[in-house]
Amino acid sequence: MPRFAANLSMLFTEVPFLARFEAAARAGFSAVEFLFPYAYPVEDIRQELRRNGLQLALFNVNPGDYAGGERGLAVLPGRDRDFEEALEQALHYAGHLGCKKLHVMSGNTPASLSTADATELWLANMRLAADRLAQQQVMLLCEALNPRDAPGYFLHDQRLTDRLVSMIDRPNARVQLDLYHAQITHGDLSMLIRSLAGRIGHVQIASVPDRHEPVSGEINYAFIFRELAKAGYRDWIGCEYHPESGTHAGLIWRKAFDEP
């Protein structure tokens, strides 16, 4: 059966961030994930994880000036030091929080940079990141974002992402498969999942087209979860969606996938 992790950047937003851990545990989640924890002391987050018996499945490395439109630093020339500092910050949090997966956002490709140059820069940064993360036995994750929601993002295609991750050539580098983004960009999810068998490091879900609970829209998740299992993926599945009418009211969708 699928194992779901609540994304606390999108779920339980009815309460402040640090109160969402208890809300997730009370709702029956055993794991959580979130985007960026850096506005909160690491000890406060660790306390909430321990107090509520939660595992931290994943979070993102600092992407730069997110409010200003930056979506990662890996393809931004001249930001080497910022990139390395972001890695160290994330590893500090990961070490204290027991997290073994980090998503390193790639960033929007500058108009002044050719595809070849952006790829070369991305590979150099991701190899550096993979080597540094490996020192703490942490997995490096790379995710494709769909061009409708994230125009200009370097990783805009899941199959391209898979090829580039293989070029990183590090055993701890894996694909992060967000099925919301993948459906918008590709469709044909079953064949995509089969083609990625053995290389998926993390999965996230939401409905398409509206990014709500994964029981509406055009994806048959009951079928897709079986495909993921056949492809060998049995780790946490991140619930990264915007509740349509409040988090608690919407969680009834999980009953269809609960173990008897």
PDB file of N, CA, C and O in Angstrom, residues 25-68:
ATOM      1  N   ALA A  25       0.212  14.583  12.298  1.00  0.00           N
ATOM      2  CA  ALA A  25       0.210  13.344  13.085  1.00  0.00           C
ATOM      3  C   ALA A  25      -1.194  12.968  13.514  1.00  0.00           C
ATOM      4  O   ALA A  25      -1.589  11.796  13.450  1.00  0.00           O
ATOM      5  N   ARG A  26      -1.971  13.950  13.964  1.00  0.00           N
ATOM      6  CA  ARG A  26      -3.343  13.676  14.387  1.00  0.00           C
ATOM      7  C   ARG A  26      -4.206  13.191  13.220  1.00  0.00           C
ATOM      8  O   ARG A  26      -5.170  12.445  13.411  1.00  0.00           O
ATOM      9  N   ALA A  27      -3.846  13.618  12.013  1.00  0.00           N
ATOM     10  CA  ALA A  27      -4.596  13.184  10.830  1.00  0.00           C
ATOM     11  C   ALA A  27      -4.146  11.821  10.325  1.00  0.00           C
ATOM     12  O   ALA A  27      -4.686  11.317   9.337  1.00  0.00           O
ATOM     13  N   GLY A  28      -3.149  11.228  10.987  1.00  0.00           N
ATOM     14  CA  GLY A  28      -2.745   9.876  10.638  1.00  0.00           C
ATOM     15  C   GLY A  28      -1.506   9.748   9.788  1.00  0.00           C
ATOM     16  O   GLY A  28      -1.142   8.636   9.373  1.00  0.00           O
ATOM     17  N   PHE A  29      -0.809  10.846   9.528  1.00  0.00           N
ATOM     18  CA  PHE A  29       0.427  10.771   8.751  1.00  0.00           C
ATOM     19  C   PHE A  29       1.585  10.338   9.648  1.00  0.00           C
ATOM     20  O   PHE A  29       1.684  10.747  10.807  1.00  0.00           O
ATOM     21  N   SER A  30       2.485   9.540   9.090  1.00  0.00           N
ATOM     22  CA  SER A  30       3.699   9.122   9.800  1.00  0.00           C
ATOM     23  C   SER A  30       4.934   9.856   9.304  1.00  0.00           C
ATOM     24  O   SER A  30       6.006   9.730   9.905  1.00  0.00           O
ATOM     25  N   ALA A  31       4.783  10.589   8.206  1.00  0.00           N
ATOM     26  CA  ALA A  31       5.911  11.322   7.635  1.00  0.00           C
ATOM     27  C   ALA A  31       5.425  12.642   7.067  1.00  0.00           C
ATOM     28  O   ALA A  31       4.241  12.796   6.711  1.00  0.00           O
ATOM     29  N   VAL A  32       6.347  13.584   6.964  1.00  0.00           N
ATOM     30  CA  VAL A  32       6.052  14.894   6.383  1.00  0.00           C
ATOM     31  C   VAL A  32       7.191  15.301   5.458  1.00  0.00           C
ATOM     32  O   VAL A  32       8.284  14.725   5.492  1.00  0.00           O
ATOM     33  N   GLU A  33       6.909  16.280   4.641  1.00  0.00           N
ATOM     34  CA  GLU A  33       7.906  16.946   3.818  1.00  0.00           C
ATOM     35  C   GLU A  33       7.507  18.413   3.761  1.00  0.00           C
ATOM     36  O   GLU A  33       6.418  18.796   4.199  1.00  0.00           O
ATOM     37  N   PHE A  34       8.390  19.262   3.268  1.00  0.00           N
ATOM     38  CA  PHE A  34       8.054  20.672   3.082  1.00  0.00           C
ATOM     39  C   PHE A  34       9.057  21.284   2.121  1.00  0.00           C
ATOM     40  O   PHE A  34      10.047  20.633   1.744  1.00  0.00           O
ATOM     41  N   LEU A  35       8.787  22.520   1.725  1.00  0.00           N
ATOM     42  CA  LEU A  35       9.681  23.178   0.773  1.00  0.00           C
ATOM     43  C   LEU A  35      10.945  23.673   1.467  1.00  0.00           C
ATOM     44  O   LEU A  35      12.025  23.114   1.297  1.00  0.00           O
ATOM     45  N   PHE A  36      10.827  24.739   2.249  1.00  0.00           N
ATOM     46  CA  PHE A  36      12.006  25.395   2.821  1.00  0.00           C
ATOM     47  C   PHE A  36      11.816  25.595   4.327  1.00  0.00           C
ATOM     48  O   PHE A  36      10.901  26.306   4.732  1.00  0.00           O
ATOM     49  N   PRO A  37      12.686  25.039   5.154  1.00  0.00           N
ATOM     50  CA  PRO A  37      12.541  25.165   6.601  1.00  0.00           C
ATOM     51  C   PRO A  37      13.328  26.313   7.218  1.00  0.00           C
ATOM     52  O   PRO A  37      13.313  26.488   8.428  1.00  0.00           O
ATOM     53  N   TYR A  38      13.993  27.112   6.417  1.00  0.00           N
ATOM     54  CA  TYR A  38      15.084  27.949   6.918  1.00  0.00           C
ATOM     55  C   TYR A  38      14.629  29.167   7.716  1.00  0.00           C
ATOM     56  O   TYR A  38      15.447  29.814   8.361  1.00  0.00           O
ATOM     57  N   ALA A  39      13.342  29.460   7.711  1.00  0.00           N
ATOM     58  CA  ALA A  39      12.827  30.558   8.538  1.00  0.00           C
ATOM     59  C   ALA A  39      12.626  30.130   9.986  1.00  0.00           C
ATOM     60  O   ALA A  39      12.300  30.968  10.836  1.00  0.00           O
ATOM     61  N   TYR A  40      12.866  28.838  10.283  1.00  0.00           N
ATOM     62  CA  TYR A  40      12.605  28.308  11.618  1.00  0.00           C
ATOM     63  C   TYR A  40      13.859  27.645  12.167  1.00  0.00           C
ATOM     64  O   TYR A  40      14.583  26.952  11.427  1.00  0.00           O
ATOM     65  N   PRO A  41      14.147  27.821  13.449  1.00  0.00           N
ATOM     66  CA  PRO A  41      15.313  27.161  14.051  1.00  0.00           C
ATOM     67  C   PRO A  41      15.216  25.647  13.897  1.00  0.00           C
ATOM     68  O   PRO A  41      14.149  25.062  14.091  1.00  0.00           O
ATOM     69  N   VAL A  42      16.331  25.032  13.555  1.00  0.00           N
ATOM     70  CA  VAL A  42      16.332  23.595  13.328  1.00  0.00           C
ATOM     71  C   VAL A  42      15.895  22.829  14.580  1.00  0.00           C
ATOM     72  O   VAL A  42      15.224  21.795  14.483  1.00  0.00           O
ATOM     73  N   GLU A  43      16.222  23.340  15.767  1.00  0.00           N
ATOM     74  CA  GLU A  43      15.833  22.656  16.997  1.00  0.00           C
ATOM     75  C   GLU A  43      14.318  22.654  17.197  1.00  0.00           C
ATOM     76  O   GLU A  43      13.750  21.699  17.734  1.00  0.00           O
ATOM     77  N   ASP A  44      13.660  23.717  16.766  1.00  0.00           N
ATOM     78  CA  ASP A  44      12.204  23.768  16.879  1.00  0.00           C
ATOM     79  C   ASP A  44      11.552  22.715  15.991  1.00  0.00           C
ATOM     80  O   ASP A  44      10.576  22.052  16.387  1.00  0.00           O
ATOM     81  N   ILE A  45      12.078  22.571  14.779  1.00  0.00           N
ATOM     82  CA  ILE A  45      11.528  21.570  13.865  1.00  0.00           C
ATOM     83  C   ILE A  45      11.812  20.163  14.387  1.00  0.00           C
ATOM     84  O   ILE A  45      10.938  19.289  14.365  1.00  0.00           O
ATOM     85  N   ARG A  46      13.024  19.935  14.868  1.00  0.00           N
ATOM     86  CA  ARG A  46      13.361  18.612  15.394  1.00  0.00           C
ATOM     87  C   ARG A  46      12.455  18.244  16.568  1.00  0.00           C
ATOM     88  O   ARG A  46      12.004  17.099  16.683  1.00  0.00           O
ATOM     89  N   GLN A  47      12.170  19.213  17.406  1.00  0.00           N
ATOM     90  CA  GLN A  47      11.293  18.964  18.547  1.00  0.00           C
ATOM     91  C   GLN A  47       9.905  18.536  18.085  1.00  0.00           C
ATOM     92  O   GLN A  47       9.306  17.609  18.657  1.00  0.00           O
ATOM     93  N   GLU A  48       9.384  19.205  17.059  1.00  0.00           N
ATOM     94  CA  GLU A  48       8.046  18.861  16.571  1.00  0.00           C
ATOM     95  C   GLU A  48       8.027  17.481  15.920  1.00  0.00           C
ATOM     96  O   GLU A  48       7.059  16.720  16.065  1.00  0.00           O
ATOM     97  N   LEU A  49       9.092  17.151  15.179  1.00  0.00           N
ATOM     98  CA  LEU A  49       9.170  15.816  14.585  1.00  0.00           C
ATOM     99  C   LEU A  49       9.179  14.740  15.667  1.00  0.00           C
ATOM    100  O   LEU A  49       8.435  13.751  15.590  1.00  0.00           O
ATOM    101  N   ARG A  50      10.011  14.927  16.679  1.00  0.00           N
ATOM    102  CA  ARG A  50      10.123  13.918  17.743  1.00  0.00           C
ATOM    103  C   ARG A  50       8.855  13.840  18.581  1.00  0.00           C
ATOM    104  O   ARG A  50       8.380  12.746  18.907  1.00  0.00           O
ATOM    105  N   ARG A  51       8.306  14.981  18.923  1.00  0.00           N
ATOM    106  CA  ARG A  51       7.128  15.002  19.786  1.00  0.00           C
ATOM    107  C   ARG A  51       5.941  14.313  19.128  1.00  0.00           C
ATOM    108  O   ARG A  51       5.097  13.713  19.807  1.00  0.00           O
ATOM    109  N   ASN A  52       5.893  14.382  17.815  1.00  0.00           N
ATOM    110  CA  ASN A  52       4.755  13.818  17.091  1.00  0.00           C
ATOM    111  C   ASN A  52       5.071  12.496  16.386  1.00  0.00           C
ATOM    112  O   ASN A  52       4.233  11.968  15.663  1.00  0.00           O
ATOM    113  N   GLY A  53       6.278  11.970  16.610  1.00  0.00           N
ATOM    114  CA  GLY A  53       6.631  10.675  16.041  1.00  0.00           C
ATOM    115  C   GLY A  53       6.649  10.652  14.532  1.00  0.00           C
ATOM    116  O   GLY A  53       6.238   9.659  13.910  1.00  0.00           O
ATOM    117  N   LEU A  54       7.150  11.726  13.928  1.00  0.00           N
ATOM    118  CA  LEU A  54       7.125  11.872  12.480  1.00  0.00           C
ATOM    119  C   LEU A  54       8.513  11.704  11.872  1.00  0.00           C
ATOM    120  O   LEU A  54       9.523  12.117  12.451  1.00  0.00           O
ATOM    121  N   GLN A  55       8.542  11.142  10.688  1.00  0.00           N
ATOM    122  CA  GLN A  55       9.766  11.074   9.892  1.00  0.00           C
ATOM    123  C   GLN A  55       9.748  12.207   8.865  1.00  0.00           C
ATOM    124  O   GLN A  55       8.692  12.535   8.312  1.00  0.00           O
ATOM    125  N   LEU A  56      10.904  12.794   8.624  1.00  0.00           N
ATOM    126  CA  LEU A  56      11.013  13.823   7.599  1.00  0.00           C
ATOM    127  C   LEU A  56      11.502  13.177   6.311  1.00  0.00           C
ATOM    128  O   LEU A  56      12.618  12.674   6.230  1.00  0.00           O
ATOM    129  N   ALA A  57      10.658  13.179   5.298  1.00  0.00           N
ATOM    130  CA  ALA A  57      10.957  12.488   4.045  1.00  0.00           C
ATOM    131  C   ALA A  57      11.822  13.309   3.106  1.00  0.00           C
ATOM    132  O   ALA A  57      12.674  12.745   2.400  1.00  0.00           O
ATOM    133  N   LEU A  58      11.636  14.636   3.093  1.00  0.00           N
ATOM    134  CA  LEU A  58      12.266  15.444   2.044  1.00  0.00           C
ATOM    135  C   LEU A  58      12.094  16.923   2.343  1.00  0.00           C
ATOM    136  O   LEU A  58      11.099  17.332   2.940  1.00  0.00           O
ATOM    137  N   PHE A  59      13.076  17.742   1.943  1.00  0.00           N
ATOM    138  CA  PHE A  59      12.866  19.175   1.800  1.00  0.00           C
ATOM    139  C   PHE A  59      13.827  19.702   0.739  1.00  0.00           C
ATOM    140  O   PHE A  59      14.648  18.952   0.206  1.00  0.00           O
ATOM    141  N   ASN A  60      13.714  20.986   0.425  1.00  0.00           N
ATOM    142  CA  ASN A  60      14.488  21.582  -0.662  1.00  0.00           C
ATOM    143  C   ASN A  60      15.687  22.370  -0.143  1.00  0.00           C
ATOM    144  O   ASN A  60      15.606  23.030   0.896  1.00  0.00           O
ATOM    145  N   VAL A  61      16.746  22.337  -0.891  1.00  0.00           N
ATOM    146  CA  VAL A  61      17.869  23.250  -0.660  1.00  0.00           C
ATOM    147  C   VAL A  61      17.402  24.671  -0.982  1.00  0.00           C
ATOM    148  O   VAL A  61      16.575  24.879  -1.885  1.00  0.00           O
ATOM    149  N   ASN A  62      17.912  25.632  -0.244  1.00  0.00           N
ATOM    150  CA  ASN A  62      17.545  27.034  -0.460  1.00  0.00           C
ATOM    151  C   ASN A  62      17.744  27.412  -1.940  1.00  0.00           C
ATOM    152  O   ASN A  62      18.842  27.244  -2.480  1.00  0.00           O
ATOM    153  N   PRO A  63      16.710  27.929  -2.606  1.00  0.00           N
ATOM    154  CA  PRO A  63      16.797  28.197  -4.045  1.00  0.00           C
ATOM    155  C   PRO A  63      17.278  29.597  -4.397  1.00  0.00           C
ATOM    156  O   PRO A  63      17.233  29.989  -5.558  1.00  0.00           O
ATOM    157  N   GLY A  64      17.715  30.373  -3.407  1.00  0.00           N
ATOM    158  CA  GLY A  64      18.071  31.765  -3.672  1.00  0.00           C
ATOM    159  C   GLY A  64      16.932  32.683  -3.294  1.00  0.00           C
ATOM    160  O   GLY A  64      16.183  32.415  -2.347  1.00  0.00           O
ATOM    161  N   ASP A  65      16.759  33.739  -4.037  1.00  0.00           N
ATOM    162  CA  ASP A  65      15.721  34.726  -3.750  1.00  0.00           C
ATOM    163  C   ASP A  65      14.388  34.241  -4.322  1.00  0.00           C
ATOM    164  O   ASP A  65      13.969  34.661  -5.399  1.00  0.00           O
ATOM    165  N   TYR A  66      13.719  33.380  -3.580  1.00  0.00           N
ATOM    166  CA  TYR A  66      12.479  32.775  -4.070  1.00  0.00           C
ATOM    167  C   TYR A  66      11.404  33.826  -4.294  1.00  0.00           C
ATOM    168  O   TYR A  66      10.706  33.815  -5.310  1.00  0.00           O
ATOM    169  N   ALA A  67      11.282  34.759  -3.345  1.00  0.00           N
ATOM    170  CA  ALA A  67      10.276  35.816  -3.486  1.00  0.00           C
ATOM    171  C   ALA A  67      10.555  36.687  -4.705  1.00  0.00           C
ATOM    172  O   ALA A  67       9.636  37.244  -5.311  1.00  0.00           O
ATOM    173  N   GLY A  68      11.816  36.798  -5.072  1.00  0.00           N
ATOM    174  CA  GLY A  68      12.201  37.594  -6.236  1.00  0.00           C
ATOM    175  C   GLY A  68      12.186  36.821  -7.538  1.00  0.00           C
ATOM    176  O   GLY A  68      12.589  37.354  -8.581  1.00  0.00           O
TER     177      GLY A  68
END
